[in-house]
Short mmCIF file of C-alpha atoms (C1' of nucleotides) in Angstrom, two decimals:
data_model
loop_
_atom_site.label_atom_id
_atom_site.label_comp_id
_atom_site.label_asym_id
_atom_site.label_seq_id
_atom_site.Cartn_x
_atom_site.Cartn_y
_atom_site.Cartn_z
CA MET K 24 -13.46 -15.63 -16.35
CA PRO K 25 -16.53 -17.28 -14.96
CA GLU K 26 -16.32 -19.72 -12.08
CA LEU K 27 -18.67 -20.18 -9.16
CA ALA K 28 -18.49 -16.74 -7.60
CA GLU K 29 -18.22 -14.78 -10.83
CA VAL K 30 -21.35 -16.50 -12.07
CA GLU K 31 -23.17 -15.36 -8.94
CA PHE K 32 -21.85 -11.86 -9.54
CA TYR K 33 -23.33 -11.73 -13.04
CA ARG K 34 -26.64 -13.25 -11.98
CA LYS K 35 -27.01 -10.59 -9.35
CA ARG K 36 -26.19 -7.85 -11.81
CA TRP K 37 -29.02 -8.88 -14.14
CA HIS K 38 -31.41 -9.57 -11.30
CA LEU K 39 -30.88 -6.25 -9.52
CA ALA K 40 -31.34 -4.38 -12.77
CA GLY K 41 -34.30 -6.26 -14.16
CA ALA K 42 -36.35 -8.19 -11.60
CA GLY K 43 -40.04 -7.30 -11.74
CA GLN K 44 -39.87 -5.93 -15.28
CA ARG K 45 -41.49 -7.29 -18.42
CA VAL K 46 -39.66 -8.23 -21.60
CA THR K 47 -40.62 -5.71 -24.25
CA LYS K 48 -38.38 -7.06 -26.98
CA LEU K 49 -35.86 -9.82 -27.49
CA ARG K 50 -32.90 -9.36 -29.79
CA THR K 51 -30.98 -12.47 -30.85
CA HIS K 52 -28.51 -13.71 -33.43
CA PRO K 53 -30.14 -17.05 -34.22
CA ALA K 54 -27.24 -18.26 -36.33
CA LYS K 55 -24.79 -18.02 -33.45
CA LYS K 56 -23.48 -21.03 -31.62
CA THR K 57 -24.91 -19.44 -28.49
CA PHE K 58 -28.30 -20.90 -29.47
CA ARG K 59 -27.15 -24.42 -30.23
CA GLU K 60 -29.22 -25.78 -27.34
CA ALA K 61 -32.23 -23.50 -27.55
CA SER K 62 -33.87 -22.14 -30.64
CA ALA K 63 -33.93 -18.37 -30.78
CA ALA K 64 -37.53 -18.66 -32.01
CA SER K 65 -38.68 -20.48 -28.87
CA LEU K 66 -36.96 -17.83 -26.74
CA GLN K 67 -38.84 -15.16 -28.64
CA ARG K 68 -42.17 -16.89 -28.13
CA GLY K 69 -41.60 -17.79 -24.52
CA LEU K 70 -40.07 -14.61 -23.17
CA THR K 71 -41.67 -11.70 -24.97
CA GLY K 72 -44.11 -10.09 -22.56
CA ALA K 73 -42.98 -12.23 -19.61
CA ARG K 74 -41.91 -10.71 -16.30
CA LEU K 75 -38.56 -11.60 -14.72
CA THR K 76 -39.40 -12.94 -11.27
CA GLU K 77 -36.59 -15.05 -9.81
CA SER K 78 -33.06 -16.17 -10.55
CA GLU K 79 -30.56 -18.57 -9.10
CA THR K 80 -27.12 -20.01 -9.76
CA ALA K 81 -25.90 -23.57 -9.60
CA ALA K 82 -22.26 -24.33 -10.31
CA LYS K 83 -21.33 -22.30 -13.40
CA GLN K 84 -24.89 -21.96 -14.59
CA MET K 85 -27.71 -19.51 -14.04
CA ALA K 86 -31.46 -19.80 -14.34
CA PHE K 87 -33.61 -16.72 -14.84
CA ARG K 88 -37.28 -17.43 -14.24
CA PHE K 89 -40.20 -15.57 -15.68
CA ASP K 90 -43.86 -15.61 -14.82
CA HIS K 91 -46.02 -18.16 -16.67
CA GLY K 92 -43.21 -20.66 -16.08
CA ALA K 93 -40.46 -19.70 -18.50
CA TRP K 94 -36.85 -20.66 -17.71
CA LEU K 95 -33.86 -19.00 -19.33
CA GLY K 96 -30.63 -20.87 -18.67
CA VAL K 97 -27.24 -19.20 -19.19
CA HIS K 98 -23.78 -20.74 -19.24
CA LEU K 99 -20.97 -18.24 -19.68
CA GLY K 100 -18.41 -20.67 -21.08
CA MET K 101 -14.91 -19.27 -21.21
CA SER K 102 -15.49 -15.66 -22.18
CA GLY K 103 -19.13 -14.86 -21.50
CA VAL K 104 -20.27 -11.90 -19.39
CA LEU K 105 -23.63 -10.42 -18.46
CA THR K 106 -24.01 -6.66 -18.55
CA THR K 107 -26.79 -4.13 -18.64
CA SER K 108 -27.16 -1.23 -21.04
CA ALA K 109 -29.39 1.74 -21.65
CA LEU K 110 -32.71 0.50 -22.99
CA GLY K 111 -32.48 -0.15 -26.71
CA ALA K 112 -28.77 0.64 -27.08
CA PRO K 113 -27.39 -0.99 -30.24
CA ALA K 114 -25.84 -4.42 -29.80
CA ASP K 115 -22.09 -4.85 -30.16
CA LYS K 116 -20.48 -7.47 -32.32
CA HIS K 117 -20.44 -10.19 -29.63
CA ASP K 118 -23.75 -9.37 -27.97
CA HIS K 119 -25.65 -12.51 -28.91
CA LEU K 120 -28.71 -11.98 -26.75
CA VAL K 121 -30.20 -8.65 -25.70
CA ILE K 122 -33.32 -8.60 -23.55
CA ASP K 123 -35.05 -5.25 -23.64
CA LEU K 124 -37.09 -4.79 -20.46
CA GLU K 125 -39.14 -1.73 -19.49
CA SER K 126 -36.31 0.54 -18.34
CA VAL K 127 -33.07 -1.34 -19.10
CA SER K 128 -31.56 -3.90 -21.45
CA LEU K 129 -29.91 -7.12 -20.28
CA VAL K 130 -26.99 -8.16 -22.48
CA PHE K 131 -25.21 -11.51 -22.91
CA THR K 132 -21.80 -10.98 -24.50
CA ASP K 133 -19.52 -13.88 -25.44
CA PRO K 134 -16.69 -13.47 -28.00
CA ARG K 135 -15.56 -17.08 -28.02
CA MET K 136 -19.05 -18.56 -27.94
CA PHE K 137 -18.21 -21.47 -25.68
CA GLY K 138 -21.14 -20.35 -23.58
CA GLY K 139 -24.77 -20.68 -24.49
CA VAL K 140 -28.36 -20.23 -23.47
CA ARG K 141 -31.18 -22.69 -22.87
CA PHE K 142 -34.92 -22.33 -22.67
CA HIS K 143 -37.67 -24.27 -21.00
CA ALA K 144 -41.40 -23.60 -20.76
CA GLY K 145 -43.24 -25.07 -17.79
CA PRO K 146 -43.51 -24.73 -14.02
CA ASP K 147 -41.05 -27.51 -13.19
CA ALA K 148 -37.29 -27.23 -13.43
CA PRO K 149 -35.89 -28.71 -16.65
CA ASP K 150 -33.37 -31.56 -16.77
CA TRP K 151 -30.51 -29.28 -17.62
CA TRP K 152 -31.08 -27.56 -14.30
CA THR K 153 -31.92 -30.44 -11.97
CA ARG K 154 -29.04 -32.63 -13.08
CA ILE K 155 -26.41 -30.16 -11.85
CA ALA K 156 -24.58 -31.67 -8.87
CA PRO K 157 -25.52 -30.23 -5.44
CA SER K 158 -23.50 -27.29 -4.17
CA LEU K 159 -20.17 -27.90 -2.46
CA LEU K 160 -21.51 -25.83 0.43
CA SER K 161 -24.59 -28.03 0.87
CA PRO K 162 -24.82 -30.96 3.32
CA ALA K 163 -24.78 -33.31 0.33
CA PHE K 164 -21.06 -32.70 -0.11
CA THR K 165 -19.53 -34.77 2.67
CA ARG K 166 -15.99 -35.82 3.45
CA GLN K 167 -17.04 -39.38 2.66
CA ALA K 168 -18.31 -38.34 -0.77
CA LEU K 169 -14.97 -36.66 -1.42
CA THR K 170 -13.05 -39.73 -0.25
CA ASP K 171 -15.09 -42.03 -2.48
CA PHE K 172 -14.62 -39.85 -5.52
CA LEU K 173 -10.85 -39.54 -5.03
CA ARG K 174 -10.64 -43.31 -4.80
CA ARG K 175 -12.56 -43.75 -8.04
CA ARG K 176 -10.22 -41.32 -9.83
CA ALA K 177 -7.14 -42.68 -8.09
CA ARG K 178 -4.65 -42.34 -10.95
CA ALA K 179 -5.65 -38.91 -12.22
CA PRO K 180 -3.79 -35.80 -11.02
CA LEU K 181 -5.73 -33.91 -8.35
CA LYS K 182 -5.85 -30.80 -10.48
CA ALA K 183 -7.78 -32.64 -13.19
CA VAL K 184 -10.08 -34.24 -10.62
CA LEU K 185 -11.04 -30.94 -9.00
CA LEU K 186 -12.20 -29.67 -12.39
CA MET K 187 -14.75 -32.47 -12.77
CA GLN K 188 -18.11 -30.74 -12.53
CA GLU K 189 -20.00 -33.94 -11.70
CA ARG K 190 -18.40 -33.85 -8.22
CA PHE K 191 -17.04 -30.30 -7.88
CA PRO K 192 -19.69 -28.07 -9.43
CA GLY K 193 -18.47 -24.53 -9.98
CA ILE K 194 -14.76 -25.19 -9.51
CA GLY K 195 -12.65 -23.81 -12.37
CA ASN K 196 -8.98 -23.39 -13.06
CA TRP K 197 -8.13 -20.67 -10.58
CA MET K 198 -10.26 -22.06 -7.75
CA ALA K 199 -8.68 -25.50 -8.15
CA ASP K 200 -5.21 -23.96 -7.88
CA GLU K 201 -6.27 -21.86 -4.90
CA ILE K 202 -7.66 -24.89 -3.06
CA LEU K 203 -4.56 -27.03 -3.62
CA TRP K 204 -2.26 -24.18 -2.65
CA ARG K 205 -4.10 -23.63 0.63
CA ALA K 206 -4.16 -27.37 1.31
CA ALA K 207 -0.41 -27.59 0.53
CA ILE K 208 -0.91 -30.47 -1.90
CA HIS K 209 0.86 -30.71 -5.26
CA PRO K 210 -1.54 -30.46 -8.22
CA ALA K 211 0.02 -33.49 -9.93
CA GLN K 212 -0.42 -35.69 -6.85
CA PRO K 213 -2.56 -38.70 -7.87
CA ALA K 214 -6.02 -38.43 -6.33
CA GLY K 215 -5.80 -41.91 -4.82
CA SER K 216 -2.57 -41.23 -2.94
CA LEU K 217 -3.84 -38.81 -0.29
CA THR K 218 -3.73 -39.64 3.41
CA ALA K 219 -6.89 -39.32 5.50
CA GLN K 220 -5.38 -36.19 7.00
CA GLU K 221 -4.85 -34.65 3.56
CA ILE K 222 -8.36 -35.51 2.48
CA ALA K 223 -9.69 -33.77 5.59
CA THR K 224 -7.62 -30.68 4.78
CA LEU K 225 -8.68 -30.74 1.13
CA TYR K 226 -12.32 -31.01 2.16
CA ARG K 227 -12.01 -28.03 4.48
CA GLU K 228 -10.23 -25.86 1.90
CA ILE K 229 -12.70 -26.67 -0.88
CA ARG K 230 -15.47 -25.28 1.29
CA THR K 231 -13.44 -22.35 2.54
CA VAL K 232 -12.49 -21.22 -0.96
CA CYS K 233 -16.07 -21.57 -2.22
CA ARG K 234 -17.48 -19.66 0.74
CA ASN K 235 -14.91 -16.86 0.66
CA ALA K 236 -14.94 -16.49 -3.11
CA LEU K 237 -18.69 -16.02 -2.99
CA LYS K 238 -18.39 -13.55 -0.15
CA ASN K 239 -15.56 -11.54 -1.67
CA ILE K 240 -16.54 -11.52 -5.32
CA ALA K 241 -20.28 -11.79 -5.40
CA GLY K 242 -20.79 -9.27 -2.60
CA ALA K 243 -22.71 -9.68 0.61
CA GLY K 244 -25.43 -7.14 0.01
CA ASP K 245 -27.00 -5.32 -2.87
CA LEU K 246 -23.87 -3.38 -3.68
CA LEU K 247 -21.73 -4.97 -6.31
CA PRO K 248 -18.07 -4.10 -6.72
CA HIS K 249 -17.33 -2.45 -10.02
CA ASP K 250 -14.31 -4.57 -10.75
CA LEU K 251 -14.94 -8.26 -10.42
CA ASN K 252 -11.66 -9.06 -8.71
CA VAL K 253 -11.49 -6.14 -6.37
CA GLY K 254 -12.65 -8.22 -3.41
CA ILE K 255 -9.88 -10.82 -3.48
CA PRO K 256 -7.22 -10.12 -0.82
CA ASP K 257 -3.50 -10.31 -1.61
CA THR K 258 -3.18 -13.17 0.88
CA TRP K 259 -4.74 -15.40 -1.79
CA LEU K 260 -2.78 -17.08 -4.55
CA PHE K 261 -5.24 -15.51 -6.99
CA ASN K 262 -3.58 -12.10 -7.20
CA HIS K 263 -0.12 -13.56 -7.80
CA ARG K 264 -0.69 -16.40 -10.20
CA TRP K 265 -1.11 -14.85 -13.62
CA ARG K 266 2.07 -13.26 -14.68
CA ASN K 267 5.39 -15.05 -14.80
CA GLY K 268 7.55 -14.25 -11.84
CA GLY K 269 4.74 -14.31 -9.29
CA ILE K 270 5.67 -14.77 -5.63
CA CYS K 271 3.90 -17.12 -3.21
CA PRO K 272 2.28 -14.86 -0.60
CA ARG K 273 2.97 -17.39 2.18
CA THR K 274 6.52 -18.59 1.47
CA LYS K 275 7.75 -15.61 -0.59
CA VAL K 276 9.28 -18.09 -3.01
CA HIS K 277 8.67 -17.93 -6.78
CA LEU K 278 5.56 -19.70 -8.02
CA ALA K 279 5.79 -22.45 -10.63
CA ARG K 280 3.65 -22.81 -13.74
CA ALA K 281 3.14 -25.84 -15.93
CA GLU K 282 0.40 -27.72 -17.72
CA ILE K 283 -1.12 -30.31 -15.40
CA GLY K 284 -4.28 -32.20 -16.17
CA GLY K 285 -4.44 -30.42 -19.50
CA ARG K 286 -4.65 -26.95 -17.98
CA THR K 287 -2.16 -24.26 -17.07
CA THR K 288 -1.51 -24.73 -13.38
CA CYS K 289 0.18 -22.51 -10.82
CA TRP K 290 1.57 -23.77 -7.53
CA SER K 291 4.09 -22.92 -4.85
CA PRO K 292 7.03 -25.38 -4.98
CA ALA K 293 8.00 -24.39 -1.45
CA ARG K 294 4.79 -25.68 0.10
CA GLN K 295 3.31 -28.12 -2.43
CA ILE K 296 5.67 -31.07 -2.70
CA LEU K 297 5.00 -33.97 -5.07
CA ARG K 298 5.35 -37.28 -3.22
CA GLU K 299 6.18 -40.66 -4.59
CA LYS K 300 3.01 -42.31 -5.72
CA VAL K 301 1.74 -44.50 -2.88
CA LEU K 302 -1.57 -46.07 -3.70
CA PRO K 303 -3.34 -47.71 -0.80
"C1'" DG C 26 3.45 -13.79 -37.01
"C1'" DT C 27 3.34 -16.98 -32.23
"C1'" DG C 28 1.47 -18.67 -28.27
"C1'" DC C 29 -1.26 -18.32 -24.88
"C1'" DT C 30 -6.53 -18.09 -22.45
"C1'" DT C 31 -10.77 -18.64 -15.42
"C1'" DG C 32 -14.83 -24.42 -20.10
"C1'" DT C 33 -16.97 -28.44 -21.95
"C1'" DT C 34 -17.63 -32.31 -24.97
"C1'" DG C 35 -16.88 -36.30 -27.71
"C1'" DG C 36 -13.78 -39.61 -29.49
"C1'" DC C 37 -10.12 -42.73 -28.82
"C1'" DC C 38 -7.67 -46.14 -26.23
"C1'" DA C 39 -6.23 -49.10 -22.28
"C1'" DG E 19 -18.62 -50.38 -19.03
"C1'" DT E 20 -15.02 -47.23 -16.71
"C1'" DG E 21 -11.34 -44.09 -16.45
"C1'" DG E 22 -7.86 -40.99 -18.51
"C1'" DC E 23 -6.17 -38.11 -22.13
"C1'" DC E 24 -6.56 -34.97 -25.86
"C1'" DA E 25 -8.27 -32.19 -29.67
"C1'" DA E 26 -11.73 -29.15 -31.01
"C1'" DC E 27 -14.56 -25.28 -30.56
"C1'" DA E 28 -13.42 -19.30 -31.49
"C1'" DA E 29 -11.72 -14.84 -30.73
"C1'" DG E 30 -8.78 -11.65 -28.50
"C1'" DC E 31 -4.68 -10.34 -26.35
"C1'" DA E 32 0.49 -9.79 -25.35
#
DNA sequence: GTGCTTGTTGGCCA
DNA sequence: GTGGCCAACAAGCA
């Protein structure tokens, strides 16, 4: 599930429930792959007794910060979710990390274990946090930066390029499809074949989808929607793309599905036309 | 049983 | 060295 906006949704859920509280007990499954990048023992030492103070997201990652300079990093992978439970409730089979606070427990659940946690002790941000590319909504992401990157990846299909986290932090499978659908560009179009006009459109839609996904999914205020996807309007591709037989909400023509760039891809054949490859 | 799955990494090859 | 492709990771669901 987790892409940019879903990650923000989960961060907020933990933060709203637990900010200001101390860790009374940490429950972990040290043998799990979840801890491949952070020993469960160091988490125990560093977090027990610490107070959750701040949290932030960057791309698909979250950092929860505790007083005395402890950083807990979380990546949800393919199937990870963050929930809360009644304090001390028994852990389920796939609950790999449970943080008991003073009045609530924070739970990291991840059946497939592609996600993981990290830990860092110290006031300064660790490498695994600072090396994440700057947000697509920040001034650092310019049209020129996009143009340069597309040129460097000229022969790769756009769908694959949009999934590269080094340049498009937080974009995942559905957001990439949504962006290309809005920009009316075929997902298999080679990245180096876009016109200046198309690059301008792509740039605009990348930012629009990021902004609106955050607004619709993550919630504007302190109230979180119960169902993660409840905020996505039917005018988006999102609500039509999953099942076979989906209809493009703009053209009313059947959507197409195929593997492009190694991932299942959905597009609207009526508005996303593959052109002959014309490299500049 | 089969064939998928909203992510990332490392290895191979041109 | 760079870019592109693919398998692997693991569990659940239709």
